[in-house]
Amino acid sequence: HAVTGVQTCALPISTEAAHFTGTDLVDIDEDQPLCPDSPFPYAATKARAEALVRAAAGIETVVLKPRLVWGPGDSTVLPVLQKAAADGAFAWVDGGRQRISTTHVHNLVGAVLAAIDRAPAGTVAFVVDDETHTARDFLGAYAAAAGTPLPARSVPGWLLRGAARALAAVWTGLGLAGAPPITPFAAAMLSSTVTIRSDRAATALGWTPALDLAAGLATVRAAAGAPTPTPV
């Protein structure tokens, strides 16, 4: 936060999950309604928090909304892929054919700096990489760049969602500690297409992503000490 006179300014980072109810989100933008009543607690609380920030009195806010942040230093997506692959537990969902938007961490940092410099108060903007990919194309390339090839096996999305609901019921019914191996939210997100437009970030922030997929993967290989593939 920064204070200018008596005015407080905030630049919170939100997420596309604030709009997610379990069905595909295709080429959505900032006009997509928030879903404070989402069946998934994570999504519902994100939506409610974002709504509170937007409505806050006496605070100038700019809300940025990245999706699937990736790149060097990733402590969320990549470690999960690597552990699942190492444990023999990884499988694509529906063959990984869902299309997804992503946000390389360098692109997100660029958007944050642009927002600090010139975003009008009240701006809400998605910030995503220019390209969309199938989950299989992106996650396969991402994991490979970090030195972890992913297997080809696949499970149907309906089966994964059903298993996640059953596990959630068991965990709740038995009062088990921690989270189940797959949650209903994760199963729904993994089996859904989520693509996003970031036109508003370009107009309101003057921001465009600096790195495309190839350049982003190069930063991952460099951080992992992996060799750059030789062009065929």
PDB file of C-alpha atoms in Angstrom:
ATOM      1  CA  HIS A   1       0.000   0.000   0.000  1.00  0.00           C
ATOM      2  CA  ALA A   2       1.004   3.599  -0.547  1.00  0.00           C
ATOM      3  CA  VAL A   3      -0.333   6.715   1.112  1.00  0.00           C
ATOM      4  CA  THR A   4      -0.714  10.000  -0.781  1.00  0.00           C
ATOM      5  CA  GLY A   5      -1.970  12.702   1.577  1.00  0.00           C
ATOM      6  CA  VAL A   6      -4.955  11.091   3.267  1.00  0.00           C
ATOM      7  CA  GLN A   7      -5.767   8.795   0.329  1.00  0.00           C
ATOM      8  CA  THR A   8      -4.785   5.145   0.592  1.00  0.00           C
ATOM      9  CA  CYS A   9      -4.019   3.251  -2.581  1.00  0.00           C
ATOM     10  CA  ALA A  10      -4.125  -0.527  -2.934  1.00  0.00           C
ATOM     11  CA  LEU A  11      -3.134  -2.888  -5.738  1.00  0.00           C
ATOM     12  CA  PRO A  12      -4.529  -6.321  -4.826  1.00  0.00           C
ATOM     13  CA  ILE A  13      -3.963  -9.408  -6.952  1.00  0.00           C
ATOM     14  CA  SER A  14      -7.133 -11.382  -7.614  1.00  0.00           C
ATOM     15  CA  THR A  15      -7.780 -14.396  -9.844  1.00  0.00           C
ATOM     16  CA  GLU A  16     -10.080 -15.824 -12.493  1.00  0.00           C
ATOM     17  CA  ALA A  17     -11.290 -18.265  -9.838  1.00  0.00           C
ATOM     18  CA  ALA A  18     -13.528 -15.460  -8.574  1.00  0.00           C
ATOM     19  CA  HIS A  19     -15.669 -16.136 -11.654  1.00  0.00           C
ATOM     20  CA  PHE A  20     -15.578 -19.937 -11.578  1.00  0.00           C
ATOM     21  CA  THR A  21     -18.578 -22.152 -10.814  1.00  0.00           C
ATOM     22  CA  GLY A  22     -17.369 -25.379 -12.384  1.00  0.00           C
ATOM     23  CA  THR A  23     -18.111 -24.787 -16.069  1.00  0.00           C
ATOM     24  CA  ASP A  24     -15.927 -23.561 -18.933  1.00  0.00           C
ATOM     25  CA  LEU A  25     -14.880 -19.899 -19.000  1.00  0.00           C
ATOM     26  CA  VAL A  26     -14.286 -19.056 -22.662  1.00  0.00           C
ATOM     27  CA  ASP A  27     -12.625 -15.771 -23.679  1.00  0.00           C
ATOM     28  CA  ILE A  28     -13.952 -13.975 -20.617  1.00  0.00           C
ATOM     29  CA  ASP A  29     -13.093 -10.382 -19.747  1.00  0.00           C
ATOM     30  CA  GLU A  30     -13.652  -8.078 -16.793  1.00  0.00           C
ATOM     31  CA  ASP A  31     -17.408  -7.897 -17.467  1.00  0.00           C
ATOM     32  CA  GLN A  32     -17.748 -11.547 -16.424  1.00  0.00           C
ATOM     33  CA  PRO A  33     -19.807 -11.547 -13.192  1.00  0.00           C
ATOM     34  CA  LEU A  34     -18.118 -12.401  -9.938  1.00  0.00           C
ATOM     35  CA  CYS A  35     -19.479 -15.587  -8.325  1.00  0.00           C
ATOM     36  CA  PRO A  36     -19.680 -15.061  -4.552  1.00  0.00           C
ATOM     37  CA  ASP A  37     -22.051 -18.050  -4.356  1.00  0.00           C
ATOM     38  CA  SER A  38     -19.736 -20.450  -6.223  1.00  0.00           C
ATOM     39  CA  PRO A  39     -20.012 -24.019  -4.899  1.00  0.00           C
ATOM     40  CA  PHE A  40     -16.254 -23.947  -4.342  1.00  0.00           C
ATOM     41  CA  PRO A  41     -15.204 -22.129  -1.129  1.00  0.00           C
ATOM     42  CA  TYR A  42     -11.932 -20.902  -2.645  1.00  0.00           C
ATOM     43  CA  ALA A  43     -13.713 -19.317  -5.610  1.00  0.00           C
ATOM     44  CA  ALA A  44     -16.505 -17.876  -3.457  1.00  0.00           C
ATOM     45  CA  THR A  45     -14.119 -16.263  -0.968  1.00  0.00           C
ATOM     46  CA  LYS A  46     -11.995 -14.813  -3.778  1.00  0.00           C
ATOM     47  CA  ALA A  47     -15.118 -13.294  -5.335  1.00  0.00           C
ATOM     48  CA  ARG A  48     -16.299 -11.838  -2.029  1.00  0.00           C
ATOM     49  CA  ALA A  49     -12.875 -10.418  -1.238  1.00  0.00           C
ATOM     50  CA  GLU A  50     -12.595  -8.800  -4.658  1.00  0.00           C
ATOM     51  CA  ALA A  51     -16.076  -7.291  -4.326  1.00  0.00           C
ATOM     52  CA  LEU A  52     -15.138  -5.807  -0.926  1.00  0.00           C
ATOM     53  CA  VAL A  53     -11.968  -4.287  -2.362  1.00  0.00           C
ATOM     54  CA  ARG A  54     -13.823  -2.744  -5.306  1.00  0.00           C
ATOM     55  CA  ALA A  55     -16.436  -1.252  -2.966  1.00  0.00           C
ATOM     56  CA  ALA A  56     -14.021  -0.026  -0.282  1.00  0.00           C
ATOM     57  CA  ALA A  57     -14.585   3.607   0.704  1.00  0.00           C
ATOM     58  CA  GLY A  58     -11.622   5.969   0.918  1.00  0.00           C
ATOM     59  CA  ILE A  59      -9.273   3.628  -0.940  1.00  0.00           C
ATOM     60  CA  GLU A  60      -8.186   3.966  -4.559  1.00  0.00           C
ATOM     61  CA  THR A  61      -7.831   0.459  -5.911  1.00  0.00           C
ATOM     62  CA  VAL A  62      -6.468  -1.244  -9.007  1.00  0.00           C
ATOM     63  CA  VAL A  63      -7.231  -4.963  -9.209  1.00  0.00           C
ATOM     64  CA  LEU A  64      -5.034  -7.177 -11.373  1.00  0.00           C
ATOM     65  CA  LYS A  65      -6.152 -10.695 -12.218  1.00  0.00           C
ATOM     66  CA  PRO A  66      -3.504 -13.119 -13.525  1.00  0.00           C
ATOM     67  CA  ARG A  67      -4.259 -16.744 -14.373  1.00  0.00           C
ATOM     68  CA  LEU A  68      -1.988 -19.744 -13.682  1.00  0.00           C
ATOM     69  CA  VAL A  69       1.187 -17.839 -12.834  1.00  0.00           C
ATOM     70  CA  TRP A  70       4.269 -19.747 -13.965  1.00  0.00           C
ATOM     71  CA  GLY A  71       8.003 -19.338 -14.450  1.00  0.00           C
ATOM     72  CA  PRO A  72      11.200 -19.401 -12.366  1.00  0.00           C
ATOM     73  CA  GLY A  73      10.510 -19.684  -8.652  1.00  0.00           C
ATOM     74  CA  ASP A  74       7.087 -21.294  -9.122  1.00  0.00           C
ATOM     75  CA  SER A  75       6.125 -22.887  -5.791  1.00  0.00           C
ATOM     76  CA  THR A  76       2.589 -23.970  -6.713  1.00  0.00           C
ATOM     77  CA  VAL A  77       1.998 -25.463 -10.170  1.00  0.00           C
ATOM     78  CA  LEU A  78       5.387 -26.942 -11.060  1.00  0.00           C
ATOM     79  CA  PRO A  79       6.087 -28.695  -7.741  1.00  0.00           C
ATOM     80  CA  VAL A  80       2.685 -30.413  -7.945  1.00  0.00           C
ATOM     81  CA  LEU A  81       3.418 -31.640 -11.477  1.00  0.00           C
ATOM     82  CA  GLN A  82       6.861 -32.853 -10.484  1.00  0.00           C
ATOM     83  CA  LYS A  83       5.657 -34.689  -7.369  1.00  0.00           C
ATOM     84  CA  ALA A  84       2.775 -36.344  -9.237  1.00  0.00           C
ATOM     85  CA  ALA A  85       5.148 -37.484 -11.996  1.00  0.00           C
ATOM     86  CA  ALA A  86       7.693 -38.792  -9.482  1.00  0.00           C
ATOM     87  CA  ASP A  87       4.991 -40.675  -7.548  1.00  0.00           C
ATOM     88  CA  GLY A  88       3.541 -42.203 -10.706  1.00  0.00           C
ATOM     89  CA  ALA A  89       0.271 -40.417  -9.953  1.00  0.00           C
ATOM     90  CA  PHE A  90       0.144 -37.985 -12.875  1.00  0.00           C
ATOM     91  CA  ALA A  91      -2.546 -38.251 -15.531  1.00  0.00           C
ATOM     92  CA  TRP A  92      -3.963 -35.792 -18.025  1.00  0.00           C
ATOM     93  CA  VAL A  93      -7.645 -34.932 -17.678  1.00  0.00           C
ATOM     94  CA  ASP A  94      -9.610 -35.695 -20.857  1.00  0.00           C
ATOM     95  CA  GLY A  95      -6.299 -35.991 -22.668  1.00  0.00           C
ATOM     96  CA  GLY A  96      -5.332 -32.436 -21.695  1.00  0.00           C
ATOM     97  CA  ARG A  97      -7.381 -30.955 -24.536  1.00  0.00           C
ATOM     98  CA  GLN A  98      -8.829 -28.075 -22.486  1.00  0.00           C
ATOM     99  CA  ARG A  99      -7.615 -24.674 -23.644  1.00  0.00           C
ATOM    100  CA  ILE A 100      -6.071 -22.454 -20.991  1.00  0.00           C
ATOM    101  CA  SER A 101      -4.691 -18.976 -20.460  1.00  0.00           C
ATOM    102  CA  THR A 102      -1.544 -18.475 -18.387  1.00  0.00           C
ATOM    103  CA  THR A 103       0.561 -15.633 -16.956  1.00  0.00           C
ATOM    104  CA  HIS A 104       4.351 -15.806 -16.907  1.00  0.00           C
ATOM    105  CA  VAL A 105       5.668 -14.219 -13.716  1.00  0.00           C
ATOM    106  CA  HIS A 106       7.784 -11.702 -15.681  1.00  0.00           C
ATOM    107  CA  ASN A 107       4.658 -10.575 -17.527  1.00  0.00           C
ATOM    108  CA  LEU A 108       2.801 -10.214 -14.239  1.00  0.00           C
ATOM    109  CA  VAL A 109       5.598  -8.105 -12.760  1.00  0.00           C
ATOM    110  CA  GLY A 110       5.464  -5.880 -15.836  1.00  0.00           C
ATOM    111  CA  ALA A 111       1.728  -5.432 -15.349  1.00  0.00           C
ATOM    112  CA  VAL A 112       2.166  -4.551 -11.675  1.00  0.00           C
ATOM    113  CA  LEU A 113       4.755  -1.891 -12.529  1.00  0.00           C
ATOM    114  CA  ALA A 114       2.537  -0.493 -15.292  1.00  0.00           C
ATOM    115  CA  ALA A 115      -0.407  -0.349 -12.881  1.00  0.00           C
ATOM    116  CA  ILE A 116       1.644   1.512 -10.275  1.00  0.00           C
ATOM    117  CA  ASP A 117       2.809   4.010 -12.881  1.00  0.00           C
ATOM    118  CA  ARG A 118      -0.376   4.787 -14.777  1.00  0.00           C
ATOM    119  CA  ALA A 119      -3.511   2.757 -14.028  1.00  0.00           C
ATOM    120  CA  PRO A 120      -6.593   4.890 -13.274  1.00  0.00           C
ATOM    121  CA  ALA A 121      -8.147   4.264  -9.860  1.00  0.00           C
ATOM    122  CA  GLY A 122     -10.905   1.699 -10.066  1.00  0.00           C
ATOM    123  CA  THR A 123      -9.278  -0.298 -12.867  1.00  0.00           C
ATOM    124  CA  VAL A 124      -9.911  -4.038 -12.875  1.00  0.00           C
ATOM    125  CA  ALA A 125      -7.807  -5.872 -15.445  1.00  0.00           C
ATOM    126  CA  PHE A 126      -6.961  -9.425 -16.367  1.00  0.00           C
ATOM    127  CA  VAL A 127      -3.270  -9.882 -17.178  1.00  0.00           C
ATOM    128  CA  VAL A 128      -2.470 -13.003 -19.191  1.00  0.00           C
ATOM    129  CA  ASP A 129       0.061 -14.147 -21.766  1.00  0.00           C
ATOM    130  CA  ASP A 130      -0.824 -13.441 -25.387  1.00  0.00           C
ATOM    131  CA  GLU A 131      -1.163 -17.092 -26.349  1.00  0.00           C
ATOM    132  CA  THR A 132      -3.596 -19.768 -25.242  1.00  0.00           C
ATOM    133  CA  HIS A 133      -2.690 -23.447 -25.394  1.00  0.00           C
ATOM    134  CA  THR A 134      -4.157 -26.815 -24.621  1.00  0.00           C
ATOM    135  CA  ALA A 135      -3.379 -27.919 -21.090  1.00  0.00           C
ATOM    136  CA  ARG A 136      -1.305 -30.769 -22.514  1.00  0.00           C
ATOM    137  CA  ASP A 137       0.789 -28.531 -24.782  1.00  0.00           C
ATOM    138  CA  PHE A 138       1.478 -25.971 -22.075  1.00  0.00           C
ATOM    139  CA  LEU A 139       1.965 -28.136 -19.009  1.00  0.00           C
ATOM    140  CA  GLY A 140       3.936 -30.736 -20.966  1.00  0.00           C
ATOM    141  CA  ALA A 141       6.332 -28.086 -22.268  1.00  0.00           C
ATOM    142  CA  TYR A 142       6.547 -26.374 -18.874  1.00  0.00           C
ATOM    143  CA  ALA A 143       7.393 -29.551 -16.988  1.00  0.00           C
ATOM    144  CA  ALA A 144       9.864 -30.653 -19.679  1.00  0.00           C
ATOM    145  CA  ALA A 145      11.638 -27.284 -19.502  1.00  0.00           C
ATOM    146  CA  ALA A 146      12.164 -27.934 -15.792  1.00  0.00           C
ATOM    147  CA  GLY A 147      13.491 -31.423 -16.533  1.00  0.00           C
ATOM    148  CA  THR A 148      10.343 -33.432 -15.758  1.00  0.00           C
ATOM    149  CA  PRO A 149       8.717 -35.279 -18.678  1.00  0.00           C
ATOM    150  CA  LEU A 150       5.043 -36.063 -18.086  1.00  0.00           C
ATOM    151  CA  PRO A 151       3.483 -39.449 -18.944  1.00  0.00           C
ATOM    152  CA  ALA A 152       0.751 -39.889 -21.533  1.00  0.00           C
ATOM    153  CA  ARG A 153      -1.928 -41.558 -19.410  1.00  0.00           C
ATOM    154  CA  SER A 154      -5.308 -39.825 -19.122  1.00  0.00           C
ATOM    155  CA  VAL A 155      -8.489 -39.994 -17.036  1.00  0.00           C
ATOM    156  CA  PRO A 156     -11.994 -38.771 -17.945  1.00  0.00           C
ATOM    157  CA  GLY A 157     -12.997 -35.460 -16.389  1.00  0.00           C
ATOM    158  CA  TRP A 158     -16.311 -36.845 -15.105  1.00  0.00           C
ATOM    159  CA  LEU A 159     -14.469 -39.599 -13.261  1.00  0.00           C
ATOM    160  CA  LEU A 160     -12.013 -37.190 -11.656  1.00  0.00           C
ATOM    161  CA  ARG A 161     -14.829 -34.890 -10.517  1.00  0.00           C
ATOM    162  CA  GLY A 162     -16.751 -37.802  -9.021  1.00  0.00           C
ATOM    163  CA  ALA A 163     -13.695 -39.119  -7.226  1.00  0.00           C
ATOM    164  CA  ALA A 164     -12.938 -35.661  -5.833  1.00  0.00           C
ATOM    165  CA  ARG A 165     -16.461 -35.305  -4.444  1.00  0.00           C
ATOM    166  CA  ALA A 166     -16.255 -38.747  -2.859  1.00  0.00           C
ATOM    167  CA  LEU A 167     -12.890 -37.996  -1.279  1.00  0.00           C
ATOM    168  CA  ALA A 168     -14.150 -34.662   0.058  1.00  0.00           C
ATOM    169  CA  ALA A 169     -17.088 -36.464   1.692  1.00  0.00           C
ATOM    170  CA  VAL A 170     -14.780 -39.033   3.273  1.00  0.00           C
ATOM    171  CA  TRP A 171     -12.393 -36.375   4.577  1.00  0.00           C
ATOM    172  CA  THR A 172     -15.265 -34.381   6.058  1.00  0.00           C
ATOM    173  CA  GLY A 173     -17.126 -37.379   7.440  1.00  0.00           C
ATOM    174  CA  LEU A 174     -14.060 -38.845   9.155  1.00  0.00           C
ATOM    175  CA  GLY A 175     -12.614 -35.513  10.217  1.00  0.00           C
ATOM    176  CA  LEU A 176      -9.324 -36.271   8.518  1.00  0.00           C
ATOM    177  CA  ALA A 177      -6.547 -33.699   8.748  1.00  0.00           C
ATOM    178  CA  GLY A 178      -5.254 -31.841   5.707  1.00  0.00           C
ATOM    179  CA  ALA A 179      -6.699 -31.872   2.218  1.00  0.00           C
ATOM    180  CA  PRO A 180      -7.620 -34.926   0.138  1.00  0.00           C
ATOM    181  CA  PRO A 181      -5.378 -35.868  -2.811  1.00  0.00           C
ATOM    182  CA  ILE A 182      -7.689 -34.005  -5.210  1.00  0.00           C
ATOM    183  CA  THR A 183     -10.341 -31.451  -4.233  1.00  0.00           C
ATOM    184  CA  PRO A 184     -13.624 -30.797  -6.071  1.00  0.00           C
ATOM    185  CA  PHE A 185     -12.345 -27.332  -7.018  1.00  0.00           C
ATOM    186  CA  ALA A 186      -9.093 -28.665  -8.463  1.00  0.00           C
ATOM    187  CA  ALA A 187     -10.889 -31.435 -10.349  1.00  0.00           C
ATOM    188  CA  ALA A 188     -13.366 -28.969 -11.847  1.00  0.00           C
ATOM    189  CA  MET A 189     -10.653 -26.494 -12.806  1.00  0.00           C
ATOM    190  CA  LEU A 190      -8.446 -29.180 -14.361  1.00  0.00           C
ATOM    191  CA  SER A 191     -11.317 -30.439 -16.503  1.00  0.00           C
ATOM    192  CA  SER A 192     -12.471 -26.990 -17.708  1.00  0.00           C
ATOM    193  CA  THR A 193     -11.431 -24.660 -20.488  1.00  0.00           C
ATOM    194  CA  VAL A 194     -10.387 -21.275 -19.073  1.00  0.00           C
ATOM    195  CA  THR A 195      -9.379 -18.631 -21.610  1.00  0.00           C
ATOM    196  CA  ILE A 196      -9.166 -14.932 -20.867  1.00  0.00           C
ATOM    197  CA  ARG A 197      -8.865 -11.657 -22.750  1.00  0.00           C
ATOM    198  CA  SER A 198      -6.586  -8.905 -21.448  1.00  0.00           C
ATOM    199  CA  ASP A 199      -7.615  -6.022 -23.738  1.00  0.00           C
ATOM    200  CA  ARG A 200      -8.310  -3.748 -20.783  1.00  0.00           C
ATOM    201  CA  ALA A 201      -4.786  -4.138 -19.461  1.00  0.00           C
ATOM    202  CA  ALA A 202      -3.506  -2.932 -22.816  1.00  0.00           C
ATOM    203  CA  THR A 203      -5.750   0.148 -22.880  1.00  0.00           C
ATOM    204  CA  ALA A 204      -5.842   1.114 -19.194  1.00  0.00           C
ATOM    205  CA  LEU A 205      -2.275   0.173 -18.235  1.00  0.00           C
ATOM    206  CA  GLY A 206      -0.525   0.436 -21.584  1.00  0.00           C
ATOM    207  CA  TRP A 207       0.684  -3.097 -20.866  1.00  0.00           C
ATOM    208  CA  THR A 208       1.378  -5.978 -23.197  1.00  0.00           C
ATOM    209  CA  PRO A 209       3.155  -9.204 -22.203  1.00  0.00           C
ATOM    210  CA  ALA A 210       6.884  -9.071 -22.880  1.00  0.00           C
ATOM    211  CA  LEU A 211       7.447 -12.841 -23.022  1.00  0.00           C
ATOM    212  CA  ASP A 212       5.761 -15.410 -25.249  1.00  0.00           C
ATOM    213  CA  LEU A 213       5.743 -19.126 -24.485  1.00  0.00           C
ATOM    214  CA  ALA A 214       9.123 -19.833 -26.075  1.00  0.00           C
ATOM    215  CA  ALA A 215      10.834 -17.029 -24.183  1.00  0.00           C
ATOM    216  CA  GLY A 216       9.085 -18.003 -20.962  1.00  0.00           C
ATOM    217  CA  LEU A 217      10.194 -21.610 -21.281  1.00  0.00           C
ATOM    218  CA  ALA A 218      13.758 -20.401 -21.808  1.00  0.00           C
ATOM    219  CA  THR A 219      13.660 -18.703 -18.391  1.00  0.00           C
ATOM    220  CA  VAL A 220      12.476 -21.970 -16.833  1.00  0.00           C
ATOM    221  CA  ARG A 221      15.235 -23.983 -18.506  1.00  0.00           C
ATOM    222  CA  ALA A 222      17.820 -21.450 -17.385  1.00  0.00           C
ATOM    223  CA  ALA A 223      16.605 -21.585 -13.787  1.00  0.00           C
ATOM    224  CA  ALA A 224      16.628 -25.396 -13.875  1.00  0.00           C
ATOM    225  CA  GLY A 225      20.030 -25.554 -15.557  1.00  0.00           C
ATOM    226  CA  ALA A 226      18.509 -27.534 -18.416  1.00  0.00           C
ATOM    227  CA  PRO A 227      19.982 -27.309 -21.945  1.00  0.00           C
ATOM    228  CA  THR A 228      18.104 -25.409 -24.630  1.00  0.00           C
ATOM    229  CA  PRO A 229      16.598 -27.801 -27.210  1.00  0.00           C
ATOM    230  CA  THR A 230      18.382 -27.840 -30.547  1.00  0.00           C
ATOM    231  CA  PRO A 231      16.060 -26.766 -33.398  1.00  0.00           C
ATOM    232  CA  VAL A 232      15.271 -29.581 -35.820  1.00  0.00           C
TER     233      VAL A 232
END
